[in-house]
Amino acid sequence: MKRYTLLTADMDGTVLNTRKEITAGAIHQALADGWEVLFATGRCLAEVRPYLTDFPDMHYLLCHSGATVTDLRTGQDLCSLPIDPATVEKVLAVTADADAAAVFFLGNELYIEERFRGRMPYFGCQCFEALYEKCAHWVPDRGALLAEHIHDVRKLNFFFHDHAEWLRCGEIFRTMPLEYASGIPNNFEITAPGVSKGEGLRLLCRTLGLDIRQTIACGDEGNDVSILRAAGLGVAMGNATAEALAAADVQVADCDHDGVAQAIETYLGQPIRGEGQAWRPSP
């Protein structure tokens, strides 16, 4: 009888509460019991490191919205899918005149131009301000930075002040060879074609020789839709968007009431849907 043996959890709005804290008890217990629990996040490794110190037994990390899968025990990337340099240049040309803050994910680090420092509330991304202050490399100019790292741009994040500009750029991005999703309003998370959290999960399952039906994915936003659909069981948080809810199989409590812990305690280790017992969604 096959059971759910691996659970992924998005970070912001899912495993992290609104104070950016994790209630870790259920995760520690699941890891101790031999199940795989990992974060599937739009963040890069540098942004996740402050939390990983509390989870020395976590084996894997899916980051950059699926562009990178890392073995945390060896520190090696099992895969990394950067954006084609020509596409990077086209994206920057499209956004050149937009009133938008840009965040560059180069390798496993992130970089932001100094001119955006202290202005995150203006761009609607104040929820990341403390994190960026802690983890980002602040640089005077993007030109020299990209000249050196143009072949390892794993993700580009843009936060627009004006909704109309966000819509305009989105219409252009739709015609380009790239993937994009929104983690918060007026935001684009841009990755290479074919990259998604769902594809990252499929790659990890192939690496582990695991049936993807044995996986659970927890999420709350549009950038979680692919993994909610790909996993054997998609779990939407109580604070999830309508898009994420529609993609999920079940709903749990919100991120401030330990929804991920509820998913772990209710489903992880249980027979998968259709395997050996009747399955009922949570209320």
C-alpha atoms as a PDB file:
ATOM      1  CA  MET A   1       0.000   0.000   0.000  1.00  0.00           C
ATOM      2  CA  LYS A   2       1.513   3.286  -1.090  1.00  0.00           C
ATOM      3  CA  ARG A   3       1.524   6.169   1.342  1.00  0.00           C
ATOM      4  CA  TYR A   4       2.245   9.852   1.150  1.00  0.00           C
ATOM      5  CA  THR A   5       5.950  10.023   1.981  1.00  0.00           C
ATOM      6  CA  LEU A   6       7.053  13.509   0.874  1.00  0.00           C
ATOM      7  CA  LEU A   7       5.551  16.913   1.619  1.00  0.00           C
ATOM      8  CA  THR A   8       6.566  20.234   0.112  1.00  0.00           C
ATOM      9  CA  ALA A   9       5.617  23.553   1.666  1.00  0.00           C
ATOM     10  CA  ASP A  10       5.778  26.964   0.091  1.00  0.00           C
ATOM     11  CA  MET A  11       7.321  29.477   2.478  1.00  0.00           C
ATOM     12  CA  ASP A  12       5.713  32.942   2.432  1.00  0.00           C
ATOM     13  CA  GLY A  13       2.034  32.688   3.324  1.00  0.00           C
ATOM     14  CA  THR A  14       2.256  28.931   3.860  1.00  0.00           C
ATOM     15  CA  VAL A  15       4.810  27.526   6.309  1.00  0.00           C
ATOM     16  CA  LEU A  16       5.750  31.061   7.386  1.00  0.00           C
ATOM     17  CA  ASN A  17       3.132  32.971   9.324  1.00  0.00           C
ATOM     18  CA  THR A  18       2.514  36.679   8.791  1.00  0.00           C
ATOM     19  CA  ARG A  19       5.416  37.428  11.177  1.00  0.00           C
ATOM     20  CA  LYS A  20       7.714  35.293   8.960  1.00  0.00           C
ATOM     21  CA  GLU A  21       8.032  32.632  11.666  1.00  0.00           C
ATOM     22  CA  ILE A  22       7.728  28.837  11.421  1.00  0.00           C
ATOM     23  CA  THR A  23       6.029  26.582  13.950  1.00  0.00           C
ATOM     24  CA  ALA A  24       8.491  23.747  13.540  1.00  0.00           C
ATOM     25  CA  GLY A  25       7.200  20.941  15.775  1.00  0.00           C
ATOM     26  CA  ALA A  26       5.248  18.975  13.169  1.00  0.00           C
ATOM     27  CA  ILE A  27       8.074  19.297  10.625  1.00  0.00           C
ATOM     28  CA  HIS A  28      10.653  18.023  13.116  1.00  0.00           C
ATOM     29  CA  GLN A  29       8.424  15.079  14.024  1.00  0.00           C
ATOM     30  CA  ALA A  30       7.820  14.172  10.381  1.00  0.00           C
ATOM     31  CA  LEU A  31      11.549  14.248   9.606  1.00  0.00           C
ATOM     32  CA  ALA A  32      12.261  12.172  12.715  1.00  0.00           C
ATOM     33  CA  ASP A  33       9.659   9.649  11.549  1.00  0.00           C
ATOM     34  CA  GLY A  34      11.495   9.234   8.256  1.00  0.00           C
ATOM     35  CA  TRP A  35       9.277  11.269   5.930  1.00  0.00           C
ATOM     36  CA  GLU A  36      10.692  13.859   3.550  1.00  0.00           C
ATOM     37  CA  VAL A  37       9.619  17.466   4.201  1.00  0.00           C
ATOM     38  CA  LEU A  38      11.082  20.303   2.152  1.00  0.00           C
ATOM     39  CA  PHE A  39      10.440  23.898   1.207  1.00  0.00           C
ATOM     40  CA  ALA A  40       9.291  24.657  -2.344  1.00  0.00           C
ATOM     41  CA  THR A  41       9.806  28.377  -2.649  1.00  0.00           C
ATOM     42  CA  GLY A  42      10.411  31.272  -4.958  1.00  0.00           C
ATOM     43  CA  ARG A  43      13.270  32.285  -2.682  1.00  0.00           C
ATOM     44  CA  CYS A  44      16.894  31.461  -3.374  1.00  0.00           C
ATOM     45  CA  LEU A  45      19.147  29.494  -1.028  1.00  0.00           C
ATOM     46  CA  ALA A  46      20.541  32.670   0.520  1.00  0.00           C
ATOM     47  CA  GLU A  47      17.036  33.694   1.614  1.00  0.00           C
ATOM     48  CA  VAL A  48      16.258  30.261   3.066  1.00  0.00           C
ATOM     49  CA  ARG A  49      19.529  29.736   4.974  1.00  0.00           C
ATOM     50  CA  PRO A  50      18.359  31.603   8.118  1.00  0.00           C
ATOM     51  CA  TYR A  51      15.528  29.066   8.466  1.00  0.00           C
ATOM     52  CA  LEU A  52      17.520  25.961   7.522  1.00  0.00           C
ATOM     53  CA  THR A  53      19.604  26.168  10.687  1.00  0.00           C
ATOM     54  CA  ASP A  54      16.495  24.936  12.516  1.00  0.00           C
ATOM     55  CA  PHE A  55      16.119  21.951  10.175  1.00  0.00           C
ATOM     56  CA  PRO A  56      19.461  20.099  10.021  1.00  0.00           C
ATOM     57  CA  ASP A  57      17.646  16.904   9.006  1.00  0.00           C
ATOM     58  CA  MET A  58      15.952  18.436   5.952  1.00  0.00           C
ATOM     59  CA  HIS A  59      17.448  16.786   2.879  1.00  0.00           C
ATOM     60  CA  TYR A  60      16.292  18.823  -0.114  1.00  0.00           C
ATOM     61  CA  LEU A  61      15.269  22.320  -1.160  1.00  0.00           C
ATOM     62  CA  LEU A  62      13.269  23.388  -4.205  1.00  0.00           C
ATOM     63  CA  CYS A  63      13.941  27.077  -4.820  1.00  0.00           C
ATOM     64  CA  HIS A  64      13.874  29.786  -7.510  1.00  0.00           C
ATOM     65  CA  SER A  65      10.253  28.704  -8.157  1.00  0.00           C
ATOM     66  CA  GLY A  66      11.530  25.330  -9.358  1.00  0.00           C
ATOM     67  CA  ALA A  67      14.604  26.449 -11.326  1.00  0.00           C
ATOM     68  CA  THR A  68      16.922  24.904  -8.721  1.00  0.00           C
ATOM     69  CA  VAL A  69      16.750  21.698  -6.696  1.00  0.00           C
ATOM     70  CA  THR A  70      19.467  21.418  -4.047  1.00  0.00           C
ATOM     71  CA  ASP A  71      20.727  18.497  -1.983  1.00  0.00           C
ATOM     72  CA  LEU A  72      21.190  20.177   1.403  1.00  0.00           C
ATOM     73  CA  ARG A  73      23.442  17.402   2.706  1.00  0.00           C
ATOM     74  CA  THR A  74      26.071  17.897   0.013  1.00  0.00           C
ATOM     75  CA  GLY A  75      25.329  21.511  -0.849  1.00  0.00           C
ATOM     76  CA  GLN A  76      25.193  20.534  -4.518  1.00  0.00           C
ATOM     77  CA  ASP A  77      22.463  21.533  -6.950  1.00  0.00           C
ATOM     78  CA  LEU A  78      20.738  18.502  -8.435  1.00  0.00           C
ATOM     79  CA  CYS A  79      19.613  20.800 -11.223  1.00  0.00           C
ATOM     80  CA  SER A  80      19.697  24.471 -12.135  1.00  0.00           C
ATOM     81  CA  LEU A  81      17.906  26.007 -15.100  1.00  0.00           C
ATOM     82  CA  PRO A  82      19.048  29.590 -15.779  1.00  0.00           C
ATOM     83  CA  ILE A  83      17.300  32.014 -18.091  1.00  0.00           C
ATOM     84  CA  ASP A  84      18.850  32.380 -21.540  1.00  0.00           C
ATOM     85  CA  PRO A  85      21.050  35.517 -21.590  1.00  0.00           C
ATOM     86  CA  ALA A  86      19.266  36.925 -24.657  1.00  0.00           C
ATOM     87  CA  THR A  87      15.931  36.606 -22.846  1.00  0.00           C
ATOM     88  CA  VAL A  88      17.366  38.337 -19.777  1.00  0.00           C
ATOM     89  CA  GLU A  89      18.378  41.280 -21.942  1.00  0.00           C
ATOM     90  CA  LYS A  90      14.923  41.452 -23.571  1.00  0.00           C
ATOM     91  CA  VAL A  91      13.180  41.382 -20.173  1.00  0.00           C
ATOM     92  CA  LEU A  92      15.356  44.223 -18.942  1.00  0.00           C
ATOM     93  CA  ALA A  93      14.566  46.199 -22.090  1.00  0.00           C
ATOM     94  CA  VAL A  94      10.825  45.704 -21.564  1.00  0.00           C
ATOM     95  CA  THR A  95      11.038  46.943 -17.966  1.00  0.00           C
ATOM     96  CA  ALA A  96      13.616  49.686 -18.576  1.00  0.00           C
ATOM     97  CA  ASP A  97      11.106  52.540 -18.388  1.00  0.00           C
ATOM     98  CA  ALA A  98       8.828  50.982 -15.764  1.00  0.00           C
ATOM     99  CA  ASP A  99       8.686  52.207 -12.180  1.00  0.00           C
ATOM    100  CA  ALA A 100       9.669  48.822 -10.797  1.00  0.00           C
ATOM    101  CA  ALA A 101      12.199  47.425  -8.336  1.00  0.00           C
ATOM    102  CA  ALA A 102      14.259  44.556  -9.738  1.00  0.00           C
ATOM    103  CA  VAL A 103      15.732  41.661  -7.781  1.00  0.00           C
ATOM    104  CA  PHE A 104      18.307  39.447  -9.503  1.00  0.00           C
ATOM    105  CA  PHE A 105      18.757  35.806  -8.481  1.00  0.00           C
ATOM    106  CA  LEU A 106      22.246  34.900  -9.667  1.00  0.00           C
ATOM    107  CA  GLY A 107      23.388  31.439  -8.726  1.00  0.00           C
ATOM    108  CA  ASN A 108      22.177  30.863  -5.182  1.00  0.00           C
ATOM    109  CA  GLU A 109      22.457  34.527  -4.143  1.00  0.00           C
ATOM    110  CA  LEU A 110      20.304  37.617  -4.721  1.00  0.00           C
ATOM    111  CA  TYR A 111      21.297  41.121  -5.712  1.00  0.00           C
ATOM    112  CA  ILE A 112      19.447  44.450  -5.643  1.00  0.00           C
ATOM    113  CA  GLU A 113      20.553  47.891  -6.759  1.00  0.00           C
ATOM    114  CA  GLU A 114      21.239  50.386  -3.993  1.00  0.00           C
ATOM    115  CA  ARG A 115      18.750  52.859  -5.458  1.00  0.00           C
ATOM    116  CA  PHE A 116      15.894  50.625  -4.278  1.00  0.00           C
ATOM    117  CA  ARG A 117      17.115  50.363  -0.690  1.00  0.00           C
ATOM    118  CA  GLY A 118      14.564  51.671   1.788  1.00  0.00           C
ATOM    119  CA  ARG A 119      11.880  51.943  -0.916  1.00  0.00           C
ATOM    120  CA  MET A 120      10.284  48.500  -0.661  1.00  0.00           C
ATOM    121  CA  PRO A 121       6.971  49.826   0.762  1.00  0.00           C
ATOM    122  CA  TYR A 122       6.658  52.099  -2.281  1.00  0.00           C
ATOM    123  CA  PHE A 123       6.787  49.003  -4.489  1.00  0.00           C
ATOM    124  CA  GLY A 124       4.370  47.007  -2.326  1.00  0.00           C
ATOM    125  CA  CYS A 125       6.947  44.458  -1.209  1.00  0.00           C
ATOM    126  CA  GLN A 126       7.557  45.651   2.332  1.00  0.00           C
ATOM    127  CA  CYS A 127       6.955  42.069   3.478  1.00  0.00           C
ATOM    128  CA  PHE A 128      10.418  41.247   2.093  1.00  0.00           C
ATOM    129  CA  GLU A 129      12.236  44.360   3.307  1.00  0.00           C
ATOM    130  CA  ALA A 130      13.774  42.817   6.441  1.00  0.00           C
ATOM    131  CA  LEU A 131      14.727  39.686   4.524  1.00  0.00           C
ATOM    132  CA  TYR A 132      16.448  41.665   1.779  1.00  0.00           C
ATOM    133  CA  GLU A 133      18.360  43.709   4.329  1.00  0.00           C
ATOM    134  CA  LYS A 134      19.608  40.482   5.863  1.00  0.00           C
ATOM    135  CA  CYS A 135      20.319  38.425   2.745  1.00  0.00           C
ATOM    136  CA  ALA A 136      20.720  40.579  -0.359  1.00  0.00           C
ATOM    137  CA  HIS A 137      23.894  41.919  -1.901  1.00  0.00           C
ATOM    138  CA  TRP A 138      23.244  45.608  -2.555  1.00  0.00           C
ATOM    139  CA  VAL A 139      25.117  46.772  -5.639  1.00  0.00           C
ATOM    140  CA  PRO A 140      25.618  50.227  -7.186  1.00  0.00           C
ATOM    141  CA  ASP A 141      24.811  49.201 -10.740  1.00  0.00           C
ATOM    142  CA  ARG A 142      23.230  46.206 -12.459  1.00  0.00           C
ATOM    143  CA  GLY A 143      25.392  46.502 -15.577  1.00  0.00           C
ATOM    144  CA  ALA A 144      28.662  45.213 -14.157  1.00  0.00           C
ATOM    145  CA  LEU A 145      26.806  42.582 -12.146  1.00  0.00           C
ATOM    146  CA  LEU A 146      25.037  41.103 -15.161  1.00  0.00           C
ATOM    147  CA  ALA A 147      28.126  41.290 -17.326  1.00  0.00           C
ATOM    148  CA  GLU A 148      29.773  38.862 -14.902  1.00  0.00           C
ATOM    149  CA  HIS A 149      26.779  36.599 -14.153  1.00  0.00           C
ATOM    150  CA  ILE A 150      24.603  36.768 -17.284  1.00  0.00           C
ATOM    151  CA  HIS A 151      24.847  32.975 -17.783  1.00  0.00           C
ATOM    152  CA  ASP A 152      23.548  32.103 -14.312  1.00  0.00           C
ATOM    153  CA  VAL A 153      20.410  34.230 -13.926  1.00  0.00           C
ATOM    154  CA  ARG A 154      18.040  31.722 -12.342  1.00  0.00           C
ATOM    155  CA  LYS A 155      15.187  34.140 -11.647  1.00  0.00           C
ATOM    156  CA  LEU A 156      14.218  37.781 -12.015  1.00  0.00           C
ATOM    157  CA  ASN A 157      11.765  39.427  -9.636  1.00  0.00           C
ATOM    158  CA  PHE A 158      10.021  42.700 -10.451  1.00  0.00           C
ATOM    159  CA  PHE A 159       7.794  44.715  -8.112  1.00  0.00           C
ATOM    160  CA  PHE A 160       5.773  47.406  -9.898  1.00  0.00           C
ATOM    161  CA  HIS A 161       4.439  50.548  -8.288  1.00  0.00           C
ATOM    162  CA  ASP A 162       1.820  51.056 -10.972  1.00  0.00           C
ATOM    163  CA  HIS A 163      -0.715  48.344 -11.793  1.00  0.00           C
ATOM    164  CA  ALA A 164      -1.102  49.535 -15.393  1.00  0.00           C
ATOM    165  CA  GLU A 165       2.634  49.131 -15.993  1.00  0.00           C
ATOM    166  CA  TRP A 166       2.474  45.664 -14.505  1.00  0.00           C
ATOM    167  CA  LEU A 167      -0.313  44.757 -16.936  1.00  0.00           C
ATOM    168  CA  ARG A 168       1.581  46.246 -19.899  1.00  0.00           C
ATOM    169  CA  CYS A 169       4.738  44.283 -19.165  1.00  0.00           C
ATOM    170  CA  GLY A 170       2.748  41.120 -18.554  1.00  0.00           C
ATOM    171  CA  GLU A 171       1.228  41.320 -22.034  1.00  0.00           C
ATOM    172  CA  ILE A 172       4.725  41.471 -23.525  1.00  0.00           C
ATOM    173  CA  PHE A 173       6.089  38.689 -21.321  1.00  0.00           C
ATOM    174  CA  ARG A 174       3.272  36.473 -22.575  1.00  0.00           C
ATOM    175  CA  THR A 175       4.867  36.513 -26.040  1.00  0.00           C
ATOM    176  CA  MET A 176       8.390  35.727 -24.830  1.00  0.00           C
ATOM    177  CA  PRO A 177      10.189  32.402 -24.166  1.00  0.00           C
ATOM    178  CA  LEU A 178       9.897  32.462 -20.379  1.00  0.00           C
ATOM    179  CA  GLU A 179       7.685  31.513 -17.454  1.00  0.00           C
ATOM    180  CA  TYR A 180       6.216  34.090 -15.116  1.00  0.00           C
ATOM    181  CA  ALA A 181       3.994  34.052 -12.056  1.00  0.00           C
ATOM    182  CA  SER A 182       2.948  36.472  -9.337  1.00  0.00           C
ATOM    183  CA  GLY A 183       3.677  35.853  -5.666  1.00  0.00           C
ATOM    184  CA  ILE A 184       2.080  39.107  -4.493  1.00  0.00           C
ATOM    185  CA  PRO A 185       0.106  41.843  -6.316  1.00  0.00           C
ATOM    186  CA  ASN A 186       1.956  43.723  -9.096  1.00  0.00           C
ATOM    187  CA  ASN A 187       4.837  41.275  -8.985  1.00  0.00           C
ATOM    188  CA  PHE A 188       6.439  39.062 -11.636  1.00  0.00           C
ATOM    189  CA  GLU A 189       8.693  36.114 -10.866  1.00  0.00           C
ATOM    190  CA  ILE A 190      10.397  35.300 -14.165  1.00  0.00           C
ATOM    191  CA  THR A 191      12.167  32.018 -14.890  1.00  0.00           C
ATOM    192  CA  ALA A 192      13.280  29.987 -17.903  1.00  0.00           C
ATOM    193  CA  PRO A 193      10.723  28.219 -20.132  1.00  0.00           C
ATOM    194  CA  GLY A 194       9.318  25.083 -18.535  1.00  0.00           C
ATOM    195  CA  VAL A 195      10.369  26.067 -15.011  1.00  0.00           C
ATOM    196  CA  SER A 196       7.729  25.766 -12.310  1.00  0.00           C
ATOM    197  CA  LYS A 197       7.451  24.378  -8.827  1.00  0.00           C
ATOM    198  CA  GLY A 198       5.503  21.471 -10.304  1.00  0.00           C
ATOM    199  CA  GLU A 199       8.318  20.603 -12.710  1.00  0.00           C
ATOM    200  CA  GLY A 200      10.823  20.925  -9.873  1.00  0.00           C
ATOM    201  CA  LEU A 201       8.824  18.380  -7.895  1.00  0.00           C
ATOM    202  CA  ARG A 202       8.710  16.016 -10.881  1.00  0.00           C
ATOM    203  CA  LEU A 203      12.484  16.258 -11.251  1.00  0.00           C
ATOM    204  CA  LEU A 204      13.040  15.539  -7.566  1.00  0.00           C
ATOM    205  CA  CYS A 205      10.699  12.545  -7.719  1.00  0.00           C
ATOM    206  CA  ARG A 206      12.589  11.150 -10.716  1.00  0.00           C
ATOM    207  CA  THR A 207      15.871  11.627  -8.860  1.00  0.00           C
ATOM    208  CA  LEU A 208      14.526   9.834  -5.795  1.00  0.00           C
ATOM    209  CA  GLY A 209      12.681   7.142  -7.763  1.00  0.00           C
ATOM    210  CA  LEU A 210       9.465   8.270  -6.074  1.00  0.00           C
ATOM    211  CA  ASP A 211       5.948   8.051  -7.474  1.00  0.00           C
ATOM    212  CA  ILE A 212       4.715  11.643  -7.602  1.00  0.00           C
ATOM    213  CA  ARG A 213       1.332  10.403  -6.372  1.00  0.00           C
ATOM    214  CA  GLN A 214       3.049   9.874  -3.014  1.00  0.00           C
ATOM    215  CA  THR A 215       3.708  13.598  -2.615  1.00  0.00           C
ATOM    216  CA  ILE A 216       1.785  16.380  -0.894  1.00  0.00           C
ATOM    217  CA  ALA A 217       2.188  20.049  -1.781  1.00  0.00           C
ATOM    218  CA  CYS A 218       1.064  22.979   0.395  1.00  0.00           C
ATOM    219  CA  GLY A 219       0.685  26.476  -1.049  1.00  0.00           C
ATOM    220  CA  ASP A 220      -1.280  29.687  -1.114  1.00  0.00           C
ATOM    221  CA  GLU A 221      -0.549  31.737  -4.240  1.00  0.00           C
ATOM    222  CA  GLY A 222      -0.533  31.709  -8.029  1.00  0.00           C
ATOM    223  CA  ASN A 223       3.079  30.566  -8.143  1.00  0.00           C
ATOM    224  CA  ASP A 224       2.019  27.416  -6.240  1.00  0.00           C
ATOM    225  CA  VAL A 225      -0.646  26.321  -8.718  1.00  0.00           C
ATOM    226  CA  SER A 226       1.643  24.061 -10.753  1.00  0.00           C
ATOM    227  CA  ILE A 227       2.866  22.114  -7.735  1.00  0.00           C
ATOM    228  CA  LEU A 228      -0.621  21.871  -6.210  1.00  0.00           C
ATOM    229  CA  ARG A 229      -1.756  20.239  -9.442  1.00  0.00           C
ATOM    230  CA  ALA A 230       1.339  18.064  -9.894  1.00  0.00           C
ATOM    231  CA  ALA A 231       1.423  16.545  -6.390  1.00  0.00           C
ATOM    232  CA  GLY A 232      -0.596  13.543  -5.380  1.00  0.00           C
ATOM    233  CA  LEU A 233      -2.428  15.780  -2.936  1.00  0.00           C
ATOM    234  CA  GLY A 234      -2.628  19.552  -3.325  1.00  0.00           C
ATOM    235  CA  VAL A 235      -3.267  21.396  -0.058  1.00  0.00           C
ATOM    236  CA  ALA A 236      -4.390  25.033  -0.081  1.00  0.00           C
ATOM    237  CA  MET A 237      -3.932  27.197   2.963  1.00  0.00           C
ATOM    238  CA  GLY A 238      -6.885  28.942   4.551  1.00  0.00           C
ATOM    239  CA  ASN A 239      -5.420  32.220   3.313  1.00  0.00           C
ATOM    240  CA  ALA A 240      -4.975  30.935  -0.267  1.00  0.00           C
ATOM    241  CA  THR A 241      -6.012  32.878  -3.342  1.00  0.00           C
ATOM    242  CA  ALA A 242      -8.965  31.706  -5.423  1.00  0.00           C
ATOM    243  CA  GLU A 243      -6.538  30.390  -8.057  1.00  0.00           C
ATOM    244  CA  ALA A 244      -4.639  28.264  -5.540  1.00  0.00           C
ATOM    245  CA  LEU A 245      -7.863  26.994  -3.974  1.00  0.00           C
ATOM    246  CA  ALA A 246      -9.144  25.897  -7.370  1.00  0.00           C
ATOM    247  CA  ALA A 247      -5.915  23.957  -8.031  1.00  0.00           C
ATOM    248  CA  ALA A 248      -5.905  22.150  -4.659  1.00  0.00           C
ATOM    249  CA  ASP A 249      -7.662  19.007  -3.483  1.00  0.00           C
ATOM    250  CA  VAL A 250      -8.161  20.076   0.134  1.00  0.00           C
ATOM    251  CA  GLN A 251      -7.940  23.143   2.328  1.00  0.00           C
ATOM    252  CA  VAL A 252      -6.382  23.493   5.779  1.00  0.00           C
ATOM    253  CA  ALA A 253      -6.041  26.299   8.316  1.00  0.00           C
ATOM    254  CA  ASP A 254      -4.330  29.545   7.358  1.00  0.00           C
ATOM    255  CA  CYS A 255      -0.642  30.289   7.823  1.00  0.00           C
ATOM    256  CA  ASP A 256      -1.243  31.902  11.224  1.00  0.00           C
ATOM    257  CA  HIS A 257      -2.994  28.788  12.533  1.00  0.00           C
ATOM    258  CA  ASP A 258      -0.482  26.081  11.574  1.00  0.00           C
ATOM    259  CA  GLY A 259      -2.115  24.890   8.373  1.00  0.00           C
ATOM    260  CA  VAL A 260       1.046  23.066   7.285  1.00  0.00           C
ATOM    261  CA  ALA A 261       1.192  21.250  10.622  1.00  0.00           C
ATOM    262  CA  GLN A 262      -2.437  20.237  10.068  1.00  0.00           C
ATOM    263  CA  ALA A 263      -1.543  18.847   6.628  1.00  0.00           C
ATOM    264  CA  ILE A 264       1.418  16.906   8.029  1.00  0.00           C
ATOM    265  CA  GLU A 265      -0.576  15.436  10.894  1.00  0.00           C
ATOM    266  CA  THR A 266      -3.621  14.613   8.747  1.00  0.00           C
ATOM    267  CA  TYR A 267      -2.129  13.279   5.515  1.00  0.00           C
ATOM    268  CA  LEU A 268       1.609  12.522   5.661  1.00  0.00           C
ATOM    269  CA  GLY A 269       2.139   8.798   6.096  1.00  0.00           C
ATOM    270  CA  GLN A 270      -1.460   8.018   5.217  1.00  0.00           C
ATOM    271  CA  PRO A 271      -2.484   5.844   2.235  1.00  0.00           C
ATOM    272  CA  ILE A 272      -2.667   7.804  -0.969  1.00  0.00           C
ATOM    273  CA  ARG A 273      -6.058   8.509  -2.515  1.00  0.00           C
ATOM    274  CA  GLY A 274      -7.556   5.338  -3.888  1.00  0.00           C
ATOM    275  CA  GLU A 275      -5.028   3.109  -2.092  1.00  0.00           C
ATOM    276  CA  GLY A 276      -6.668   0.845   0.426  1.00  0.00           C
ATOM    277  CA  GLN A 277      -9.215   3.093   2.102  1.00  0.00           C
ATOM    278  CA  ALA A 278     -11.843   5.682   1.418  1.00  0.00           C
ATOM    279  CA  TRP A 279     -10.474   9.196   1.210  1.00  0.00           C
ATOM    280  CA  ARG A 280     -12.258  12.206   2.576  1.00  0.00           C
ATOM    281  CA  PRO A 281     -11.213  15.840   2.171  1.00  0.00           C
ATOM    282  CA  SER A 282     -10.682  17.890   5.287  1.00  0.00           C
ATOM    283  CA  PRO A 283     -13.550  20.211   6.253  1.00  0.00           C
END
